[in-house]
Short mmCIF file of C-alpha atoms (C1' of nucleotides) in Angstrom, two decimals:
data_model
loop_
_atom_site.label_atom_id
_atom_site.label_comp_id
_atom_site.label_asym_id
_atom_site.label_seq_id
_atom_site.Cartn_x
_atom_site.Cartn_y
_atom_site.Cartn_z
CA UNK A 165 -17.15 -13.59 11.40
CA UNK A 166 -18.95 -10.95 13.46
CA UNK A 167 -17.34 -8.02 15.22
CA UNK A 168 -17.37 -9.65 18.60
CA UNK A 169 -15.78 -12.79 17.28
CA UNK A 170 -13.08 -10.81 15.56
CA UNK A 171 -12.44 -8.83 18.72
CA UNK A 172 -11.97 -12.00 20.75
CA UNK A 173 -9.70 -13.50 18.17
CA UNK A 174 -7.46 -10.47 18.01
CA UNK A 175 -7.30 -10.30 21.79
CA UNK A 176 -6.08 -13.87 21.76
CA UNK A 177 -3.47 -13.01 19.13
CA UNK A 178 -2.24 -10.07 21.17
CA UNK A 179 -2.01 -12.23 24.26
CA UNK A 180 -0.13 -14.99 22.47
CA UNK A 181 2.35 -12.48 21.13
CA UNK A 182 3.03 -11.33 24.69
CA UNK A 183 1.13 -8.05 24.59
CA UNK A 184 -1.22 -6.87 27.28
CA UNK A 185 -4.89 -6.27 26.65
CA UNK A 186 -5.15 -2.66 27.70
CA UNK A 187 -8.32 -0.57 27.50
CA UNK A 188 -6.60 1.67 24.96
CA UNK A 189 -5.84 -1.23 22.66
CA UNK A 190 -9.35 -2.55 23.00
CA UNK A 191 -10.84 0.87 22.25
CA UNK A 192 -8.64 1.22 19.17
CA UNK A 193 -9.68 -2.20 17.94
CA UNK A 194 -13.34 -1.37 18.45
CA UNK A 195 -12.98 1.80 16.42
CA UNK A 196 -11.37 -0.16 13.61
CA UNK A 197 -14.19 -2.68 13.69
CA UNK A 198 -16.90 -0.03 13.76
CA UNK A 199 -15.36 1.69 10.74
CA UNK A 200 -14.41 -1.39 8.83
CA UNK A 201 -15.55 0.09 5.53
CA UNK A 202 -13.47 3.23 5.90
CA UNK A 203 -9.79 3.66 5.58
CA UNK A 204 -8.94 5.62 8.66
CA UNK A 205 -5.69 7.42 9.17
CA UNK A 206 -4.03 7.32 12.59
CA UNK A 207 -5.39 10.81 13.31
CA UNK A 208 -8.90 9.68 12.45
CA UNK A 209 -8.64 6.58 14.62
CA UNK A 210 -7.40 8.84 17.40
CA UNK A 211 -10.39 11.15 16.94
CA UNK A 212 -12.88 8.30 17.27
CA UNK A 213 -11.07 6.62 20.14
CA UNK A 214 -10.93 9.92 21.98
CA UNK A 215 -14.71 10.11 22.00
CA UNK A 216 -14.85 6.87 23.97
CA UNK A 217 -11.72 7.34 26.04
CA UNK A 218 -10.76 11.03 26.11
CA UNK A 219 -7.55 10.40 28.02
CA UNK A 220 -5.87 8.43 25.24
CA UNK A 221 -2.80 9.83 23.51
CA UNK A 222 -2.07 9.92 19.81
CA UNK A 223 1.24 8.15 20.31
CA UNK A 224 -0.57 5.19 21.83
CA UNK A 225 -2.79 4.95 18.78
CA UNK A 226 0.27 4.93 16.54
CA UNK A 227 1.90 2.28 18.69
CA UNK A 228 -1.22 0.13 18.72
CA UNK A 229 -1.62 0.39 14.96
CA UNK A 230 1.99 -0.65 14.54
CA UNK A 231 1.44 -3.75 16.66
CA UNK A 232 -1.72 -4.62 14.76
CA UNK A 233 0.13 -4.21 11.48
CA UNK A 234 2.89 -6.55 12.69
CA UNK A 235 0.29 -9.09 13.77
CA UNK A 236 -1.30 -8.74 10.32
CA UNK A 237 -4.61 -7.75 11.88
CA UNK A 238 -4.62 -4.58 9.81
CA UNK A 239 -2.90 -3.58 6.60
CA UNK A 240 -1.15 -0.28 6.33
CA UNK A 241 -2.02 1.28 3.00
CA UNK A 242 -1.29 4.54 1.30
CA UNK A 243 -3.28 6.18 -1.46
CA UNK A 244 -0.69 8.81 -2.34
CA UNK A 245 -2.24 11.51 -0.19
CA UNK A 246 0.62 11.48 2.28
CA UNK A 247 -1.09 9.73 5.18
CA UNK A 248 -0.93 6.09 6.13
CA UNK A 249 -4.31 4.43 6.41
CA UNK A 250 -5.22 1.27 8.24
CA UNK A 251 -7.48 -1.37 6.84
CA UNK A 252 -8.78 -4.33 8.79
CA UNK A 253 -7.90 -7.61 7.14
CA UNK A 254 -10.92 -9.67 6.30
CA UNK A 255 -11.36 -12.83 8.28
CA UNK A 256 -10.53 -15.83 6.16
CA UNK A 257 -9.72 -13.76 3.08
CA UNK A 258 -6.81 -15.33 1.32
CA UNK A 259 -5.67 -12.02 -0.04
CA UNK A 260 -5.90 -8.38 0.60
CA UNK A 261 -8.99 -6.93 -1.06
CA UNK A 262 -8.84 -4.33 -3.82
CA UNK A 263 -9.81 -0.68 -3.92
CA UNK A 264 -11.65 1.61 -6.30
CA UNK A 265 -10.45 5.19 -5.83
CA UNK A 266 -12.63 7.83 -7.44
CA UNK A 267 -10.57 10.61 -8.98
CA UNK A 268 -13.44 13.09 -8.67
CA UNK A 269 -14.90 12.65 -5.20
CA UNK A 270 -11.98 10.83 -3.59
CA UNK A 271 -14.18 8.06 -2.25
CA UNK A 272 -12.59 4.66 -1.77
CA UNK A 273 -14.69 1.57 -2.27
CA UNK A 274 -13.53 -1.90 -1.32
CA UNK A 275 -14.12 -4.86 -3.54
CA UNK A 276 -13.76 -8.39 -2.32
CA UNK A 277 -13.57 -10.39 -5.53
CA UNK A 278 -10.39 -12.35 -5.88
CA UNK A 279 -9.51 -11.08 -9.33
CA UNK A 280 -5.83 -11.83 -9.42
CA UNK A 281 -5.56 -15.60 -9.24
CA UNK A 282 -4.56 -16.05 -12.84
CA UNK A 283 -2.46 -12.93 -12.92
CA UNK A 284 -0.44 -14.11 -9.94
CA UNK A 285 0.18 -17.44 -11.62
CA UNK A 286 1.57 -15.56 -14.63
CA UNK A 287 3.84 -13.44 -12.43
CA UNK A 288 5.13 -16.45 -10.52
CA UNK A 289 6.02 -18.41 -13.61
CA UNK A 290 7.24 -15.56 -15.80
CA UNK A 291 9.34 -13.72 -13.20
CA UNK A 292 10.15 -16.49 -10.72
CA UNK A 293 8.72 -14.29 -8.02
CA UNK A 294 6.84 -15.93 -5.12
CA UNK A 295 3.74 -13.83 -4.54
CA UNK A 296 2.72 -13.44 -0.90
CA UNK A 297 0.26 -10.59 -1.21
CA UNK A 298 -0.66 -7.68 -3.40
CA UNK A 299 -1.96 -4.14 -3.47
CA UNK A 300 -4.34 -3.25 -6.26
CA UNK A 301 -6.14 0.05 -6.61
CA UNK A 302 -8.09 1.18 -9.62
CA UNK A 303 -8.23 4.89 -10.30
CA UNK A 304 -11.30 6.09 -12.13
CA UNK A 305 -14.81 7.48 -11.88
CA UNK A 306 -17.30 5.94 -9.48
CA UNK A 307 -20.90 5.34 -10.45
CA UNK A 308 -22.12 8.25 -8.30
CA UNK A 309 -19.92 10.74 -10.08
CA UNK A 310 -20.89 9.33 -13.46
CA UNK A 311 -24.53 9.94 -12.58
CA UNK A 312 -23.79 13.58 -11.71
CA UNK A 313 -22.67 14.24 -15.25
CA UNK A 314 -25.91 13.16 -16.86
CA UNK B 178 11.46 6.31 -27.57
CA UNK B 179 14.98 7.21 -26.55
CA UNK B 180 15.97 9.50 -23.72
CA UNK B 181 16.58 12.45 -25.95
CA UNK B 182 13.25 12.04 -27.66
CA UNK B 183 11.46 11.86 -24.36
CA UNK B 184 13.29 14.93 -23.14
CA UNK B 185 12.22 16.93 -26.17
CA UNK B 186 8.66 15.77 -25.87
CA UNK B 187 8.40 16.70 -22.22
CA UNK B 188 9.94 20.09 -22.90
CA UNK B 189 7.25 20.65 -25.46
CA UNK B 190 4.59 19.60 -22.96
CA UNK B 191 5.97 21.99 -20.38
CA UNK B 192 5.98 24.79 -22.88
CA UNK B 193 2.46 24.12 -24.05
CA UNK B 194 1.23 24.12 -20.48
CA UNK B 195 2.76 27.58 -20.05
CA UNK B 196 5.78 26.63 -17.97
CA UNK B 197 9.26 27.97 -18.53
CA UNK B 198 12.12 25.72 -19.50
CA UNK B 199 14.56 26.42 -16.72
CA UNK B 200 17.90 24.66 -16.29
CA UNK B 201 16.65 23.27 -12.98
CA UNK B 202 13.70 21.60 -14.65
CA UNK B 203 15.87 20.21 -17.38
CA UNK B 204 18.37 18.82 -14.89
CA UNK B 205 15.59 17.18 -12.89
CA UNK B 206 14.17 15.60 -16.01
CA UNK B 207 17.58 14.29 -17.01
CA UNK B 208 18.04 12.66 -13.63
CA UNK B 209 14.67 10.98 -13.94
CA UNK B 210 15.59 9.69 -17.39
CA UNK B 211 18.98 8.43 -16.28
CA UNK B 212 17.41 6.54 -13.40
CA UNK B 213 14.37 5.32 -15.20
CA UNK B 214 14.56 1.88 -13.61
CA UNK B 215 14.70 3.20 -10.07
CA UNK B 216 11.97 4.71 -8.00
CA UNK B 217 13.62 7.81 -6.70
CA UNK B 218 12.26 9.84 -3.82
CA UNK B 219 12.39 13.63 -4.00
CA UNK B 220 15.46 13.61 -1.75
CA UNK B 221 17.19 11.16 -4.06
CA UNK B 222 16.36 13.18 -7.15
CA UNK B 223 17.70 16.22 -5.32
CA UNK B 224 20.91 14.38 -4.50
CA UNK B 225 21.53 13.46 -8.13
CA UNK B 226 20.53 16.85 -9.50
CA UNK B 227 22.84 18.54 -7.03
CA UNK B 228 25.79 16.73 -8.51
CA UNK B 229 25.12 18.38 -11.85
CA UNK B 230 23.83 21.71 -10.60
CA UNK B 231 24.96 22.25 -7.00
CA UNK B 232 23.00 25.45 -6.62
CA UNK B 233 19.58 23.83 -6.91
CA UNK B 234 17.23 23.80 -3.92
CA UNK B 235 15.19 20.89 -2.64
CA UNK B 236 11.98 22.92 -2.86
CA UNK B 237 12.53 23.38 -6.58
CA UNK B 238 12.83 19.64 -7.02
CA UNK B 239 9.56 19.14 -5.16
CA UNK B 240 7.90 21.80 -7.26
CA UNK B 241 9.21 20.33 -10.50
CA UNK B 242 8.09 16.85 -9.54
CA UNK B 243 4.64 18.19 -8.77
CA UNK B 244 4.41 19.80 -12.20
CA UNK B 245 5.59 16.61 -13.88
CA UNK B 246 3.01 14.63 -11.95
CA UNK B 247 0.26 17.01 -13.04
CA UNK B 248 1.42 16.70 -16.63
CA UNK B 249 1.38 12.92 -16.19
CA UNK B 250 5.03 12.70 -17.15
CA UNK B 251 5.74 10.89 -13.91
CA UNK B 252 3.60 8.91 -11.51
CA UNK B 253 3.80 9.51 -7.83
CA UNK B 254 3.81 6.19 -6.04
CA UNK B 255 4.18 5.09 -2.47
CA UNK B 256 5.32 1.72 -1.23
CA UNK B 257 4.28 2.24 2.38
CA UNK B 258 7.69 3.35 3.54
CA UNK B 259 6.59 6.90 4.15
CA UNK B 260 8.24 8.57 1.15
CA UNK B 261 6.70 9.45 -2.16
CA UNK B 262 8.56 8.07 -5.14
CA UNK B 263 8.45 9.22 -8.72
CA UNK B 264 8.26 6.90 -11.64
CA UNK B 265 8.60 7.99 -15.24
CA UNK B 266 5.61 6.97 -17.33
CA UNK B 267 6.52 4.78 -20.22
CA UNK B 268 6.12 6.31 -23.62
CA UNK B 269 3.10 4.85 -25.35
CA UNK B 270 2.20 2.57 -22.48
CA UNK B 271 -1.53 2.44 -22.17
CA UNK B 272 -1.34 1.82 -18.47
CA UNK B 273 0.93 2.26 -15.56
CA UNK B 274 3.27 -0.69 -15.22
CA UNK B 275 3.25 -3.02 -12.23
CA UNK B 276 5.76 -3.61 -9.46
CA UNK B 277 7.25 -6.59 -7.69
CA UNK B 278 8.32 -5.62 -4.17
CA UNK B 279 10.59 -8.10 -2.43
CA UNK B 280 9.74 -8.44 1.25
CA UNK B 281 13.26 -9.59 2.09
CA UNK B 282 15.64 -7.29 0.23
CA UNK B 283 13.25 -4.43 -0.47
CA UNK B 284 14.09 -4.33 -4.15
CA UNK B 285 11.42 -3.12 -6.53
CA UNK B 286 11.25 -4.58 -9.99
CA UNK B 287 9.08 -3.19 -12.74
CA UNK B 288 7.09 -5.38 -15.04
CA UNK B 289 5.59 -4.15 -18.24
CA UNK B 290 3.05 -6.81 -19.10
CA UNK B 291 -0.46 -5.57 -19.36
CA UNK B 292 -1.96 -8.12 -17.02
CA UNK B 293 -5.15 -6.36 -16.08
CA UNK B 294 -7.15 -6.06 -19.27
CA UNK B 295 -9.70 -8.69 -18.35
CA UNK B 296 -9.74 -7.73 -14.71
CA UNK B 297 -10.56 -4.13 -15.60
CA UNK B 298 -13.41 -5.26 -17.81
CA UNK B 299 -14.83 -7.19 -14.84
CA UNK B 300 -14.52 -4.17 -12.56
CA UNK B 301 -16.15 -1.87 -15.07
CA UNK B 302 -19.15 -4.09 -15.66
CA UNK B 303 -19.59 -5.39 -12.13
CA UNK B 304 -19.12 -2.11 -10.25
CA UNK B 305 -20.05 0.44 -12.91
CA UNK B 306 -16.70 2.08 -12.27
CA UNK B 307 -14.86 3.68 -15.19
CA UNK B 308 -11.24 2.62 -14.88
CA UNK B 309 -8.70 5.28 -15.85
CA UNK B 310 -5.57 3.77 -14.35
CA UNK B 311 -4.38 1.39 -11.68
CA UNK B 312 -1.68 0.68 -9.16
CA UNK B 313 -0.65 -2.93 -8.74
CA UNK B 314 2.19 -4.13 -6.57
CA UNK B 315 2.91 -7.73 -5.70
CA UNK B 316 4.58 -8.40 -2.37
CA UNK B 317 6.69 -11.51 -2.22
CA UNK B 318 10.12 -13.04 -2.59
CA UNK B 319 12.26 -12.17 -5.59
CA UNK B 320 14.27 -14.79 -7.44
CA UNK B 321 17.56 -13.55 -5.96
CA UNK B 322 16.36 -14.00 -2.41
CA UNK B 323 14.94 -17.40 -3.23
CA UNK B 324 18.37 -18.45 -4.49
CA UNK B 325 19.99 -17.34 -1.21
CA UNK B 326 17.92 -19.89 0.69
CA UNK B 327 19.09 -22.89 -1.26
"C1'" DG C 27 9.98 44.53 -18.84
"C1'" DT C 28 7.57 41.50 -16.21
"C1'" DA C 29 5.58 37.57 -14.63
"C1'" DA C 30 7.28 33.10 -13.58
"C1'" DT C 31 10.75 30.75 -11.04
"C1'" DT C 32 14.21 30.15 -7.79
"C1'" DG C 33 16.84 29.30 -3.21
"C1'" DC C 34 16.57 29.74 1.34
"C1'" DA C 35 14.50 29.41 5.71
"C1'" DA C 36 10.58 28.96 8.27
"C1'" DA C 37 6.31 26.62 8.76
"C1'" DT C 38 3.40 22.47 8.47
"C1'" DT C 39 2.20 17.85 8.65
"C1'" DC C 40 2.76 13.15 9.86
"C1'" DT C 41 5.07 10.00 12.74
"C1'" DT C 42 8.42 8.39 16.20
"C1'" DT C 43 10.89 8.64 20.50
"C1'" DG C 44 12.43 9.73 25.43
"C1'" DC C 45 10.98 9.64 29.76
"C1'" DA C 46 8.68 9.75 34.19
"C1'" DC C 47 4.56 7.93 35.93
"C1'" DG C 48 0.82 4.35 36.53
"C1'" DG C 49 -1.10 -0.23 36.41
"C1'" DT C 50 -0.62 -5.26 36.41
"C1'" DC C 51 0.62 -9.90 37.53
"C1'" DG D 281 8.59 -4.96 42.61
"C1'" DA D 282 9.96 -5.70 37.77
"C1'" DC D 283 8.06 -4.56 33.68
"C1'" DC D 284 5.04 -3.27 30.20
"C1'" DG D 285 2.30 0.39 28.60
"C1'" DT D 286 0.87 5.12 28.77
"C1'" DG D 287 0.51 10.31 28.04
"C1'" DC D 288 2.87 14.15 27.09
"C1'" DA D 289 6.13 16.89 24.98
"C1'" DA D 290 9.97 17.08 22.19
"C1'" DA D 291 12.32 15.34 18.22
"C1'" DG D 292 12.50 13.84 13.56
"C1'" DA D 293 11.37 13.24 8.75
"C1'" DA D 294 8.91 14.59 4.59
"C1'" DT D 295 6.84 18.16 2.31
"C1'" DT D 296 4.98 22.88 1.60
"C1'" DT D 297 5.01 27.82 1.76
"C1'" DG D 298 6.43 32.92 2.07
"C1'" DC D 299 9.37 36.01 0.21
"C1'" DA D 300 13.04 38.75 -1.83
"C1'" DA D 301 16.18 38.14 -5.53
"C1'" DT D 302 16.77 36.31 -10.18
"C1'" DT D 303 15.80 34.70 -14.77
"C1'" DA D 304 13.37 33.17 -19.06
"C1'" DC D 305 10.93 34.75 -22.66
#
DNA sequence: GTAATTGCAAATTCTTTGCACGGTC
DNA sequence: GACCGTGCAAAGAATTTGCAATTAC
């Protein structure tokens, strides 16, 4: 689904949940869409939104991100650096994607493969735990940093 | 390895890394060992340590936990609730264990199975990423909460 | 003895909240 | 005109830091 389609869909979701479609919320959504590959913190979202709409407040960004998290439009994730980051959920993706965190350069790459199908089946049967979602991050050395060492 | 064995081993590690073996560090370690199954936050560790050694300061606990994280004695993890939690690494475990987070009661269960061997091989070959460790948490409904619904 | 470590308090950082004002249906 | 949403500033929570006093080795 393209950015415009996603935008329309989320607007509909907001409306159906009884929220208003304010310019601030739209600007925040646009920033999230334009930086889909990144994992922006609230401060970073604020920074980008402010370039479009300088009058916006940080608290509004936090409040918007909270709403979007509740509506499952974004996922709130944390990579142990003390800030919450917000990650747009992929349209149609059954599960949350995975991350590759490089221990040297700190870069975070997203991978889309659904790698956990079998593993979830094991967890469900062995622990009688109904899996709804997961968070999987690999820590290691990215290909760029490997190349630097050669 | 039993608690005492672990304690001795960590003391040795501290010593080899040039740190002093203070009573505060020992008390903090003991608390971590006694609550191995929990995922204590720094505040919680502080609370327990204070019962043994009331004169300890919260900053010391933070500093000790940082050292233990650097020495890879504990893992710092975050379950998106805004606090860092500290999880003792299992002796001899090749990889960090996994977690089952119940969305209803909030309980966190640890599972020891090494479920990711194949998945890591896929990641390494497909993305040329050298995997050093991982974080995997399943979100879902634990068996207790399932029973409540019946 | 002395350099590392501590406790305390102050400072920082991230996030949430209270509130008066503004915009919308 | 009720009400939702906003910006701002203040509050709150988690963590870090500066420093003088203390302690381990």
